[in-house]
Amino acid sequence: MNKMNCDISAVLFDEHKIQTRIRELGLEISNSYKDSTPVMVGILKGGFIFLADLVRSITIPVEVDFLAISSYGNDANSSGIVKIRKDIDIDLSNRDVIIVEDIVDTGLSLEYIKDYIWQHKPASLKTCVLLDKPDAHKIDVCFEYIGFSIKNEFVVGYGLDFAERYRNLPYIGILKEELYK
Ligand code: 5GP
Protein backbone atom coordinates (compact mmCIF):
# COMPACT_ATOMS: atom_id res chain seq x y z
CA MET A 1 0.00 0.00 0.00
CA ASN A 2 1.47 3.34 -1.12
CA LYS A 3 1.39 5.82 1.80
CA MET A 4 0.80 8.76 -0.57
CA ASN A 5 -2.43 7.30 -2.01
CA CYS A 6 -4.53 8.80 0.78
CA ASP A 7 -3.49 12.34 -0.27
CA ILE A 8 -4.96 11.82 -3.73
CA SER A 9 -8.64 12.53 -4.41
CA ALA A 10 -8.72 10.83 -7.84
CA VAL A 11 -6.40 9.04 -10.23
CA LEU A 12 -6.50 10.75 -13.63
CA PHE A 13 -4.10 8.55 -15.60
CA ASP A 14 -2.77 5.21 -14.40
CA GLU A 15 0.55 3.69 -15.48
CA HIS A 16 -0.99 1.80 -18.37
CA LYS A 17 -2.73 4.89 -19.83
CA ILE A 18 0.44 6.95 -19.51
CA GLN A 19 2.63 4.32 -21.20
CA THR A 20 0.15 3.77 -24.03
CA ARG A 21 0.06 7.50 -24.81
CA ILE A 22 3.85 7.79 -24.56
CA ARG A 23 4.29 4.96 -27.07
CA GLU A 24 2.05 6.88 -29.51
CA LEU A 25 4.03 10.07 -28.99
CA GLY A 26 7.31 8.17 -29.46
CA LEU A 27 6.09 6.75 -32.75
CA GLU A 28 4.97 10.18 -33.97
CA ILE A 29 8.32 11.76 -33.07
CA SER A 30 10.30 8.86 -34.60
CA ASN A 31 8.39 9.28 -37.88
CA SER A 32 8.76 13.07 -37.96
CA TYR A 33 12.53 13.08 -37.32
CA LYS A 34 13.59 10.13 -39.53
CA ASP A 35 16.49 12.04 -41.11
CA SER A 36 17.67 13.87 -38.02
CA THR A 37 19.14 13.30 -34.56
CA PRO A 38 17.11 15.68 -32.43
CA VAL A 39 18.20 17.01 -29.06
CA MET A 40 15.54 16.28 -26.47
CA VAL A 41 15.72 18.94 -23.76
CA GLY A 42 13.97 17.77 -20.59
CA ILE A 43 12.76 20.49 -18.25
CA LEU A 44 13.66 19.70 -14.67
CA LYS A 45 12.51 18.76 -12.34
CA GLY A 46 8.97 17.83 -13.32
CA GLY A 47 9.83 16.37 -16.74
CA PHE A 48 12.42 13.82 -15.65
CA ILE A 49 10.24 10.70 -15.65
CA PHE A 50 8.35 11.70 -18.79
CA LEU A 51 11.62 12.28 -20.67
CA ALA A 52 13.05 8.95 -19.48
CA ASP A 53 10.02 7.03 -20.76
CA LEU A 54 9.58 9.11 -23.93
CA VAL A 55 13.16 8.66 -25.19
CA ARG A 56 12.85 4.88 -24.73
CA SER A 57 9.77 4.88 -26.95
CA ILE A 58 11.65 6.70 -29.74
CA THR A 59 13.35 4.48 -32.31
CA ILE A 60 15.69 7.00 -33.99
CA PRO A 61 18.92 8.28 -32.41
CA VAL A 62 18.41 11.24 -30.06
CA GLU A 63 20.62 13.26 -27.75
CA VAL A 64 19.42 14.21 -24.30
CA ASP A 65 20.02 17.32 -22.24
CA PHE A 66 18.34 19.09 -19.36
CA LEU A 67 17.36 22.61 -18.48
CA ALA A 68 16.50 23.14 -14.84
CA ILE A 69 14.16 25.98 -14.02
CA SER A 70 12.15 26.97 -11.03
CA SER A 71 8.75 28.53 -11.49
CA TYR A 72 6.86 27.29 -8.46
CA GLY A 73 7.80 27.59 -4.81
CA ASN A 74 6.12 25.39 -2.29
CA ASP A 75 2.64 26.50 -3.22
CA ALA A 76 0.32 25.63 -6.05
CA ASN A 77 0.08 29.04 -7.73
CA SER A 78 2.10 30.03 -10.76
CA SER A 79 4.33 33.04 -10.19
CA GLY A 80 5.21 33.39 -13.86
CA ILE A 81 8.76 34.04 -12.69
CA VAL A 82 11.25 31.61 -14.17
CA LYS A 83 14.82 31.17 -13.02
CA ILE A 84 17.42 29.01 -14.76
CA ARG A 85 19.06 26.66 -12.28
CA LYS A 86 20.97 24.45 -14.75
CA ASP A 87 21.82 25.41 -18.28
CA ILE A 88 21.92 23.25 -21.43
CA ASP A 89 25.33 21.66 -22.15
CA ILE A 90 24.90 20.56 -25.80
CA ASP A 91 25.49 23.18 -28.51
CA LEU A 92 21.99 23.64 -29.95
CA SER A 93 22.95 25.75 -32.97
CA ASN A 94 21.56 24.24 -36.19
CA ARG A 95 20.11 21.30 -34.27
CA ASP A 96 16.53 20.06 -34.24
CA VAL A 97 15.43 20.59 -30.66
CA ILE A 98 12.44 19.14 -28.84
CA ILE A 99 11.51 20.57 -25.45
CA VAL A 100 10.04 17.94 -23.11
CA GLU A 101 7.88 19.60 -20.45
CA ASP A 102 5.69 18.07 -17.76
CA ILE A 103 2.72 20.43 -17.74
CA VAL A 104 1.49 23.70 -19.23
CA ASP A 105 -0.62 25.75 -16.83
CA THR A 106 -0.51 29.52 -17.53
CA GLY A 107 1.95 28.90 -20.39
CA LEU A 108 4.36 31.52 -19.04
CA SER A 109 7.19 29.09 -18.23
CA LEU A 110 7.05 27.40 -21.63
CA GLU A 111 7.03 30.75 -23.43
CA TYR A 112 10.11 31.78 -21.47
CA ILE A 113 11.87 28.47 -22.20
CA LYS A 114 11.10 28.68 -25.92
CA ASP A 115 12.44 32.24 -26.17
CA TYR A 116 15.54 31.15 -24.27
CA ILE A 117 16.20 28.15 -26.55
CA TRP A 118 15.62 30.18 -29.73
CA GLN A 119 18.53 32.38 -28.61
CA HIS A 120 20.76 29.29 -29.08
CA LYS A 121 19.84 29.34 -32.81
CA PRO A 122 18.45 25.81 -33.30
CA ALA A 123 17.45 24.72 -36.83
CA SER A 124 13.98 23.91 -35.50
CA LEU A 125 12.20 23.90 -32.17
CA LYS A 126 9.18 21.85 -31.18
CA THR A 127 7.63 21.09 -27.82
CA CYS A 128 6.23 17.91 -26.33
CA VAL A 129 4.14 18.37 -23.18
CA LEU A 130 2.67 15.57 -21.14
CA LEU A 131 -0.25 17.54 -19.69
CA ASP A 132 -2.00 20.70 -20.81
CA LYS A 133 -4.52 22.78 -18.85
CA PRO A 134 -6.12 24.82 -21.65
CA ASP A 135 -8.48 26.66 -19.27
CA ALA A 136 -5.53 28.01 -17.29
CA HIS A 137 -3.56 29.56 -20.17
CA LYS A 138 -2.81 33.24 -19.67
CA ILE A 139 -1.12 33.64 -23.03
CA ASP A 140 -1.38 32.06 -26.47
CA VAL A 141 1.10 29.25 -26.21
CA CYS A 142 1.57 26.54 -28.81
CA PHE A 143 3.16 23.10 -28.72
CA GLU A 144 3.28 20.31 -31.25
CA TYR A 145 2.99 17.12 -29.19
CA ILE A 146 0.68 16.69 -26.23
CA GLY A 147 -0.05 13.74 -23.96
CA PHE A 148 -3.35 14.69 -22.34
CA SER A 149 -5.54 17.76 -21.82
CA ILE A 150 -6.82 18.14 -18.28
CA LYS A 151 -9.11 20.41 -16.30
CA ASN A 152 -7.72 23.22 -14.20
CA GLU A 153 -6.87 21.05 -11.19
CA PHE A 154 -3.62 20.59 -9.29
CA VAL A 155 -2.09 17.24 -10.17
CA VAL A 156 0.88 15.31 -8.81
CA GLY A 157 2.76 12.12 -9.57
CA TYR A 158 4.85 10.78 -12.47
CA GLY A 159 7.47 13.51 -11.88
CA LEU A 160 5.07 16.25 -10.78
CA ASP A 161 5.43 17.44 -7.21
CA PHE A 162 3.84 19.41 -4.47
CA ALA A 163 6.53 20.83 -2.14
CA GLU A 164 8.96 18.31 -3.69
CA ARG A 165 6.80 15.32 -2.76
CA TYR A 166 4.69 12.89 -4.81
CA ARG A 167 7.09 12.85 -7.80
CA ASN A 168 7.54 9.10 -7.31
CA LEU A 169 3.86 8.21 -7.59
CA PRO A 170 3.62 5.95 -10.66
CA TYR A 171 0.31 7.53 -11.74
CA ILE A 172 -1.01 11.10 -12.20
CA GLY A 173 -3.60 12.09 -9.64
CA ILE A 174 -5.43 15.09 -8.25
CA LEU A 175 -4.01 16.26 -4.93
CA LYS A 176 -6.63 16.74 -2.21
CA GLU A 177 -7.37 20.46 -2.02
CA GLU A 178 -7.10 20.63 1.75
CA LEU A 179 -3.40 19.79 1.45
CA TYR A 180 -2.53 23.00 -0.38
CA LYS A 181 -5.40 25.50 0.13
P1 5GP B 1 3.07 27.67 -16.03
O1 5GP B 1 4.21 28.63 -16.20
O2 5GP B 1 2.57 27.11 -17.33
O3 5GP B 1 1.95 28.31 -15.23
O4 5GP B 1 3.55 26.51 -15.11
C1 5GP B 1 4.35 25.51 -15.55
C2 5GP B 1 5.01 24.80 -14.39
O5 5GP B 1 4.24 24.92 -13.20
C3 5GP B 1 5.11 23.33 -14.68
O6 5GP B 1 6.29 23.01 -15.35
C4 5GP B 1 5.00 22.72 -13.29
O7 5GP B 1 6.28 22.67 -12.71
C5 5GP B 1 4.13 23.69 -12.53
N1 5GP B 1 2.72 23.27 -12.50
C6 5GP B 1 1.68 23.81 -13.17
N2 5GP B 1 0.53 23.16 -12.91
C7 5GP B 1 0.86 22.17 -12.07
C8 5GP B 1 0.09 21.11 -11.46
O8 5GP B 1 -1.11 20.92 -11.62
N3 5GP B 1 0.81 20.28 -10.65
C9 5GP B 1 2.14 20.40 -10.43
N4 5GP B 1 2.70 19.52 -9.61
N5 5GP B 1 2.87 21.37 -10.99
C10 5GP B 1 2.24 22.25 -11.80
PDB file of C-alpha atoms and ligand atoms in Angstrom:
ATOM      1  CA  MET A   1       0.000   0.000   0.000  1.00  0.00           C
ATOM      2  CA  ASN A   2       1.470   3.345  -1.118  1.00  0.00           C
ATOM      3  CA  LYS A   3       1.387   5.815   1.800  1.00  0.00           C
ATOM      4  CA  MET A   4       0.799   8.760  -0.569  1.00  0.00           C
ATOM      5  CA  ASN A   5      -2.427   7.298  -2.010  1.00  0.00           C
ATOM      6  CA  CYS A   6      -4.525   8.803   0.780  1.00  0.00           C
ATOM      7  CA  ASP A   7      -3.486  12.342  -0.269  1.00  0.00           C
ATOM      8  CA  ILE A   8      -4.959  11.819  -3.728  1.00  0.00           C
ATOM      9  CA  SER A   9      -8.636  12.528  -4.408  1.00  0.00           C
ATOM     10  CA  ALA A  10      -8.725  10.834  -7.836  1.00  0.00           C
ATOM     11  CA  VAL A  11      -6.397   9.042 -10.226  1.00  0.00           C
ATOM     12  CA  LEU A  12      -6.502  10.748 -13.633  1.00  0.00           C
ATOM     13  CA  PHE A  13      -4.099   8.550 -15.601  1.00  0.00           C
ATOM     14  CA  ASP A  14      -2.775   5.214 -14.405  1.00  0.00           C
ATOM     15  CA  GLU A  15       0.548   3.695 -15.480  1.00  0.00           C
ATOM     16  CA  HIS A  16      -0.990   1.804 -18.366  1.00  0.00           C
ATOM     17  CA  LYS A  17      -2.730   4.886 -19.833  1.00  0.00           C
ATOM     18  CA  ILE A  18       0.442   6.950 -19.510  1.00  0.00           C
ATOM     19  CA  GLN A  19       2.630   4.319 -21.195  1.00  0.00           C
ATOM     20  CA  THR A  20       0.147   3.769 -24.025  1.00  0.00           C
ATOM     21  CA  ARG A  21       0.056   7.498 -24.810  1.00  0.00           C
ATOM     22  CA  ILE A  22       3.847   7.790 -24.563  1.00  0.00           C
ATOM     23  CA  ARG A  23       4.289   4.962 -27.072  1.00  0.00           C
ATOM     24  CA  GLU A  24       2.054   6.876 -29.506  1.00  0.00           C
ATOM     25  CA  LEU A  25       4.033  10.072 -28.994  1.00  0.00           C
ATOM     26  CA  GLY A  26       7.309   8.166 -29.460  1.00  0.00           C
ATOM     27  CA  LEU A  27       6.085   6.746 -32.748  1.00  0.00           C
ATOM     28  CA  GLU A  28       4.972  10.177 -33.971  1.00  0.00           C
ATOM     29  CA  ILE A  29       8.317  11.760 -33.071  1.00  0.00           C
ATOM     30  CA  SER A  30      10.299   8.863 -34.599  1.00  0.00           C
ATOM     31  CA  ASN A  31       8.389   9.281 -37.877  1.00  0.00           C
ATOM     32  CA  SER A  32       8.761  13.066 -37.962  1.00  0.00           C
ATOM     33  CA  TYR A  33      12.528  13.083 -37.325  1.00  0.00           C
ATOM     34  CA  LYS A  34      13.589  10.134 -39.530  1.00  0.00           C
ATOM     35  CA  ASP A  35      16.495  12.041 -41.107  1.00  0.00           C
ATOM     36  CA  SER A  36      17.668  13.869 -38.016  1.00  0.00           C
ATOM     37  CA  THR A  37      19.138  13.300 -34.564  1.00  0.00           C
ATOM     38  CA  PRO A  38      17.105  15.681 -32.430  1.00  0.00           C
ATOM     39  CA  VAL A  39      18.198  17.011 -29.063  1.00  0.00           C
ATOM     40  CA  MET A  40      15.545  16.280 -26.470  1.00  0.00           C
ATOM     41  CA  VAL A  41      15.716  18.940 -23.758  1.00  0.00           C
ATOM     42  CA  GLY A  42      13.972  17.773 -20.593  1.00  0.00           C
ATOM     43  CA  ILE A  43      12.763  20.492 -18.251  1.00  0.00           C
ATOM     44  CA  LEU A  44      13.662  19.697 -14.669  1.00  0.00           C
ATOM     45  CA  LYS A  45      12.514  18.759 -12.337  1.00  0.00           C
ATOM     46  CA  GLY A  46       8.974  17.828 -13.325  1.00  0.00           C
ATOM     47  CA  GLY A  47       9.829  16.374 -16.742  1.00  0.00           C
ATOM     48  CA  PHE A  48      12.420  13.817 -15.648  1.00  0.00           C
ATOM     49  CA  ILE A  49      10.237  10.695 -15.648  1.00  0.00           C
ATOM     50  CA  PHE A  50       8.346  11.695 -18.789  1.00  0.00           C
ATOM     51  CA  LEU A  51      11.619  12.283 -20.667  1.00  0.00           C
ATOM     52  CA  ALA A  52      13.047   8.946 -19.484  1.00  0.00           C
ATOM     53  CA  ASP A  53      10.018   7.027 -20.763  1.00  0.00           C
ATOM     54  CA  LEU A  54       9.583   9.110 -23.928  1.00  0.00           C
ATOM     55  CA  VAL A  55      13.163   8.658 -25.195  1.00  0.00           C
ATOM     56  CA  ARG A  56      12.845   4.883 -24.726  1.00  0.00           C
ATOM     57  CA  SER A  57       9.775   4.882 -26.954  1.00  0.00           C
ATOM     58  CA  ILE A  58      11.653   6.703 -29.742  1.00  0.00           C
ATOM     59  CA  THR A  59      13.346   4.483 -32.310  1.00  0.00           C
ATOM     60  CA  ILE A  60      15.686   7.003 -33.989  1.00  0.00           C
ATOM     61  CA  PRO A  61      18.920   8.284 -32.406  1.00  0.00           C
ATOM     62  CA  VAL A  62      18.408  11.237 -30.065  1.00  0.00           C
ATOM     63  CA  GLU A  63      20.620  13.259 -27.755  1.00  0.00           C
ATOM     64  CA  VAL A  64      19.418  14.205 -24.297  1.00  0.00           C
ATOM     65  CA  ASP A  65      20.024  17.320 -22.244  1.00  0.00           C
ATOM     66  CA  PHE A  66      18.344  19.092 -19.357  1.00  0.00           C
ATOM     67  CA  LEU A  67      17.362  22.608 -18.482  1.00  0.00           C
ATOM     68  CA  ALA A  68      16.499  23.137 -14.842  1.00  0.00           C
ATOM     69  CA  ILE A  69      14.158  25.975 -14.023  1.00  0.00           C
ATOM     70  CA  SER A  70      12.147  26.967 -11.030  1.00  0.00           C
ATOM     71  CA  SER A  71       8.751  28.530 -11.493  1.00  0.00           C
ATOM     72  CA  TYR A  72       6.857  27.290  -8.465  1.00  0.00           C
ATOM     73  CA  GLY A  73       7.799  27.594  -4.808  1.00  0.00           C
ATOM     74  CA  ASN A  74       6.116  25.393  -2.291  1.00  0.00           C
ATOM     75  CA  ASP A  75       2.642  26.504  -3.218  1.00  0.00           C
ATOM     76  CA  ALA A  76       0.320  25.629  -6.046  1.00  0.00           C
ATOM     77  CA  ASN A  77       0.076  29.037  -7.730  1.00  0.00           C
ATOM     78  CA  SER A  78       2.095  30.034 -10.761  1.00  0.00           C
ATOM     79  CA  SER A  79       4.331  33.036 -10.194  1.00  0.00           C
ATOM     80  CA  GLY A  80       5.213  33.391 -13.860  1.00  0.00           C
ATOM     81  CA  ILE A  81       8.760  34.043 -12.692  1.00  0.00           C
ATOM     82  CA  VAL A  82      11.248  31.606 -14.167  1.00  0.00           C
ATOM     83  CA  LYS A  83      14.822  31.167 -13.016  1.00  0.00           C
ATOM     84  CA  ILE A  84      17.421  29.009 -14.762  1.00  0.00           C
ATOM     85  CA  ARG A  85      19.064  26.660 -12.278  1.00  0.00           C
ATOM     86  CA  LYS A  86      20.970  24.451 -14.748  1.00  0.00           C
ATOM     87  CA  ASP A  87      21.815  25.411 -18.283  1.00  0.00           C
ATOM     88  CA  ILE A  88      21.919  23.249 -21.431  1.00  0.00           C
ATOM     89  CA  ASP A  89      25.326  21.660 -22.153  1.00  0.00           C
ATOM     90  CA  ILE A  90      24.895  20.559 -25.796  1.00  0.00           C
ATOM     91  CA  ASP A  91      25.486  23.179 -28.511  1.00  0.00           C
ATOM     92  CA  LEU A  92      21.989  23.643 -29.949  1.00  0.00           C
ATOM     93  CA  SER A  93      22.953  25.754 -32.971  1.00  0.00           C
ATOM     94  CA  ASN A  94      21.564  24.238 -36.188  1.00  0.00           C
ATOM     95  CA  ARG A  95      20.112  21.298 -34.272  1.00  0.00           C
ATOM     96  CA  ASP A  96      16.533  20.064 -34.244  1.00  0.00           C
ATOM     97  CA  VAL A  97      15.434  20.588 -30.658  1.00  0.00           C
ATOM     98  CA  ILE A  98      12.439  19.136 -28.845  1.00  0.00           C
ATOM     99  CA  ILE A  99      11.508  20.571 -25.452  1.00  0.00           C
ATOM    100  CA  VAL A 100      10.042  17.938 -23.114  1.00  0.00           C
ATOM    101  CA  GLU A 101       7.879  19.599 -20.454  1.00  0.00           C
ATOM    102  CA  ASP A 102       5.691  18.073 -17.765  1.00  0.00           C
ATOM    103  CA  ILE A 103       2.719  20.428 -17.744  1.00  0.00           C
ATOM    104  CA  VAL A 104       1.488  23.697 -19.228  1.00  0.00           C
ATOM    105  CA  ASP A 105      -0.624  25.751 -16.835  1.00  0.00           C
ATOM    106  CA  THR A 106      -0.510  29.517 -17.532  1.00  0.00           C
ATOM    107  CA  GLY A 107       1.945  28.903 -20.386  1.00  0.00           C
ATOM    108  CA  LEU A 108       4.358  31.523 -19.043  1.00  0.00           C
ATOM    109  CA  SER A 109       7.187  29.089 -18.229  1.00  0.00           C
ATOM    110  CA  LEU A 110       7.051  27.403 -21.634  1.00  0.00           C
ATOM    111  CA  GLU A 111       7.026  30.748 -23.428  1.00  0.00           C
ATOM    112  CA  TYR A 112      10.112  31.781 -21.473  1.00  0.00           C
ATOM    113  CA  ILE A 113      11.874  28.475 -22.197  1.00  0.00           C
ATOM    114  CA  LYS A 114      11.101  28.678 -25.918  1.00  0.00           C
ATOM    115  CA  ASP A 115      12.438  32.237 -26.166  1.00  0.00           C
ATOM    116  CA  TYR A 116      15.539  31.148 -24.273  1.00  0.00           C
ATOM    117  CA  ILE A 117      16.199  28.155 -26.545  1.00  0.00           C
ATOM    118  CA  TRP A 118      15.617  30.180 -29.728  1.00  0.00           C
ATOM    119  CA  GLN A 119      18.533  32.376 -28.608  1.00  0.00           C
ATOM    120  CA  HIS A 120      20.759  29.288 -29.082  1.00  0.00           C
ATOM    121  CA  LYS A 121      19.838  29.337 -32.810  1.00  0.00           C
ATOM    122  CA  PRO A 122      18.454  25.807 -33.305  1.00  0.00           C
ATOM    123  CA  ALA A 123      17.454  24.723 -36.831  1.00  0.00           C
ATOM    124  CA  SER A 124      13.981  23.909 -35.501  1.00  0.00           C
ATOM    125  CA  LEU A 125      12.203  23.905 -32.166  1.00  0.00           C
ATOM    126  CA  LYS A 126       9.176  21.852 -31.184  1.00  0.00           C
ATOM    127  CA  THR A 127       7.630  21.094 -27.818  1.00  0.00           C
ATOM    128  CA  CYS A 128       6.229  17.909 -26.329  1.00  0.00           C
ATOM    129  CA  VAL A 129       4.136  18.367 -23.181  1.00  0.00           C
ATOM    130  CA  LEU A 130       2.667  15.573 -21.136  1.00  0.00           C
ATOM    131  CA  LEU A 131      -0.246  17.540 -19.687  1.00  0.00           C
ATOM    132  CA  ASP A 132      -2.001  20.700 -20.807  1.00  0.00           C
ATOM    133  CA  LYS A 133      -4.517  22.775 -18.855  1.00  0.00           C
ATOM    134  CA  PRO A 134      -6.123  24.822 -21.654  1.00  0.00           C
ATOM    135  CA  ASP A 135      -8.484  26.664 -19.269  1.00  0.00           C
ATOM    136  CA  ALA A 136      -5.531  28.015 -17.289  1.00  0.00           C
ATOM    137  CA  HIS A 137      -3.560  29.556 -20.170  1.00  0.00           C
ATOM    138  CA  LYS A 138      -2.805  33.238 -19.673  1.00  0.00           C
ATOM    139  CA  ILE A 139      -1.116  33.643 -23.032  1.00  0.00           C
ATOM    140  CA  ASP A 140      -1.384  32.061 -26.469  1.00  0.00           C
ATOM    141  CA  VAL A 141       1.105  29.248 -26.213  1.00  0.00           C
ATOM    142  CA  CYS A 142       1.569  26.543 -28.809  1.00  0.00           C
ATOM    143  CA  PHE A 143       3.155  23.100 -28.722  1.00  0.00           C
ATOM    144  CA  GLU A 144       3.278  20.312 -31.250  1.00  0.00           C
ATOM    145  CA  TYR A 145       2.986  17.116 -29.187  1.00  0.00           C
ATOM    146  CA  ILE A 146       0.682  16.686 -26.227  1.00  0.00           C
ATOM    147  CA  GLY A 147      -0.050  13.740 -23.957  1.00  0.00           C
ATOM    148  CA  PHE A 148      -3.353  14.686 -22.341  1.00  0.00           C
ATOM    149  CA  SER A 149      -5.538  17.760 -21.815  1.00  0.00           C
ATOM    150  CA  ILE A 150      -6.818  18.140 -18.276  1.00  0.00           C
ATOM    151  CA  LYS A 151      -9.115  20.414 -16.299  1.00  0.00           C
ATOM    152  CA  ASN A 152      -7.723  23.223 -14.197  1.00  0.00           C
ATOM    153  CA  GLU A 153      -6.869  21.051 -11.191  1.00  0.00           C
ATOM    154  CA  PHE A 154      -3.617  20.589  -9.294  1.00  0.00           C
ATOM    155  CA  VAL A 155      -2.089  17.235 -10.167  1.00  0.00           C
ATOM    156  CA  VAL A 156       0.882  15.311  -8.809  1.00  0.00           C
ATOM    157  CA  GLY A 157       2.761  12.117  -9.569  1.00  0.00           C
ATOM    158  CA  TYR A 158       4.846  10.785 -12.467  1.00  0.00           C
ATOM    159  CA  GLY A 159       7.466  13.511 -11.883  1.00  0.00           C
ATOM    160  CA  LEU A 160       5.066  16.248 -10.785  1.00  0.00           C
ATOM    161  CA  ASP A 161       5.430  17.436  -7.212  1.00  0.00           C
ATOM    162  CA  PHE A 162       3.843  19.409  -4.469  1.00  0.00           C
ATOM    163  CA  ALA A 163       6.528  20.826  -2.143  1.00  0.00           C
ATOM    164  CA  GLU A 164       8.958  18.309  -3.686  1.00  0.00           C
ATOM    165  CA  ARG A 165       6.805  15.324  -2.761  1.00  0.00           C
ATOM    166  CA  TYR A 166       4.692  12.891  -4.808  1.00  0.00           C
ATOM    167  CA  ARG A 167       7.086  12.848  -7.802  1.00  0.00           C
ATOM    168  CA  ASN A 168       7.538   9.098  -7.311  1.00  0.00           C
ATOM    169  CA  LEU A 169       3.859   8.211  -7.588  1.00  0.00           C
ATOM    170  CA  PRO A 170       3.618   5.948 -10.661  1.00  0.00           C
ATOM    171  CA  TYR A 171       0.313   7.531 -11.744  1.00  0.00           C
ATOM    172  CA  ILE A 172      -1.011  11.096 -12.200  1.00  0.00           C
ATOM    173  CA  GLY A 173      -3.602  12.087  -9.645  1.00  0.00           C
ATOM    174  CA  ILE A 174      -5.428  15.091  -8.247  1.00  0.00           C
ATOM    175  CA  LEU A 175      -4.008  16.261  -4.931  1.00  0.00           C
ATOM    176  CA  LYS A 176      -6.631  16.738  -2.211  1.00  0.00           C
ATOM    177  CA  GLU A 177      -7.371  20.457  -2.022  1.00  0.00           C
ATOM    178  CA  GLU A 178      -7.105  20.635   1.748  1.00  0.00           C
ATOM    179  CA  LEU A 179      -3.396  19.794   1.447  1.00  0.00           C
ATOM    180  CA  TYR A 180      -2.527  23.001  -0.384  1.00  0.00           C
ATOM    181  CA  LYS A 181      -5.399  25.497   0.134  1.00  0.00           C
TER     182      LYS A 181
HETATM  183  P1  5GP B   1       3.067  27.672 -16.031  1.00  0.00           P
HETATM  184  O1  5GP B   1       4.211  28.628 -16.200  1.00  0.00           O
HETATM  185  O2  5GP B   1       2.565  27.109 -17.333  1.00  0.00           O
HETATM  186  O3  5GP B   1       1.947  28.311 -15.228  1.00  0.00           O
HETATM  187  O4  5GP B   1       3.554  26.510 -15.108  1.00  0.00           O
HETATM  188  C1  5GP B   1       4.353  25.512 -15.549  1.00  0.00           C
HETATM  189  C2  5GP B   1       5.009  24.800 -14.386  1.00  0.00           C
HETATM  190  O5  5GP B   1       4.238  24.915 -13.195  1.00  0.00           O
HETATM  191  C3  5GP B   1       5.112  23.333 -14.676  1.00  0.00           C
HETATM  192  O6  5GP B   1       6.288  23.009 -15.349  1.00  0.00           O
HETATM  193  C4  5GP B   1       4.999  22.716 -13.291  1.00  0.00           C
HETATM  194  O7  5GP B   1       6.281  22.667 -12.706  1.00  0.00           O
HETATM  195  C5  5GP B   1       4.134  23.688 -12.526  1.00  0.00           C
HETATM  196  N1  5GP B   1       2.716  23.267 -12.496  1.00  0.00           N
HETATM  197  C6  5GP B   1       1.677  23.812 -13.168  1.00  0.00           C
HETATM  198  N2  5GP B   1       0.528  23.161 -12.907  1.00  0.00           N
HETATM  199  C7  5GP B   1       0.860  22.168 -12.067  1.00  0.00           C
HETATM  200  C8  5GP B   1       0.092  21.109 -11.456  1.00  0.00           C
HETATM  201  O8  5GP B   1      -1.111  20.919 -11.624  1.00  0.00           O
HETATM  202  N3  5GP B   1       0.807  20.275 -10.652  1.00  0.00           N
HETATM  203  C9  5GP B   1       2.139  20.403 -10.428  1.00  0.00           C
HETATM  204  N4  5GP B   1       2.695  19.522  -9.613  1.00  0.00           N
HETATM  205  N5  5GP B   1       2.875  21.368 -10.986  1.00  0.00           N
HETATM  206  C10 5GP B   1       2.240  22.246 -11.804  1.00  0.00           C
END
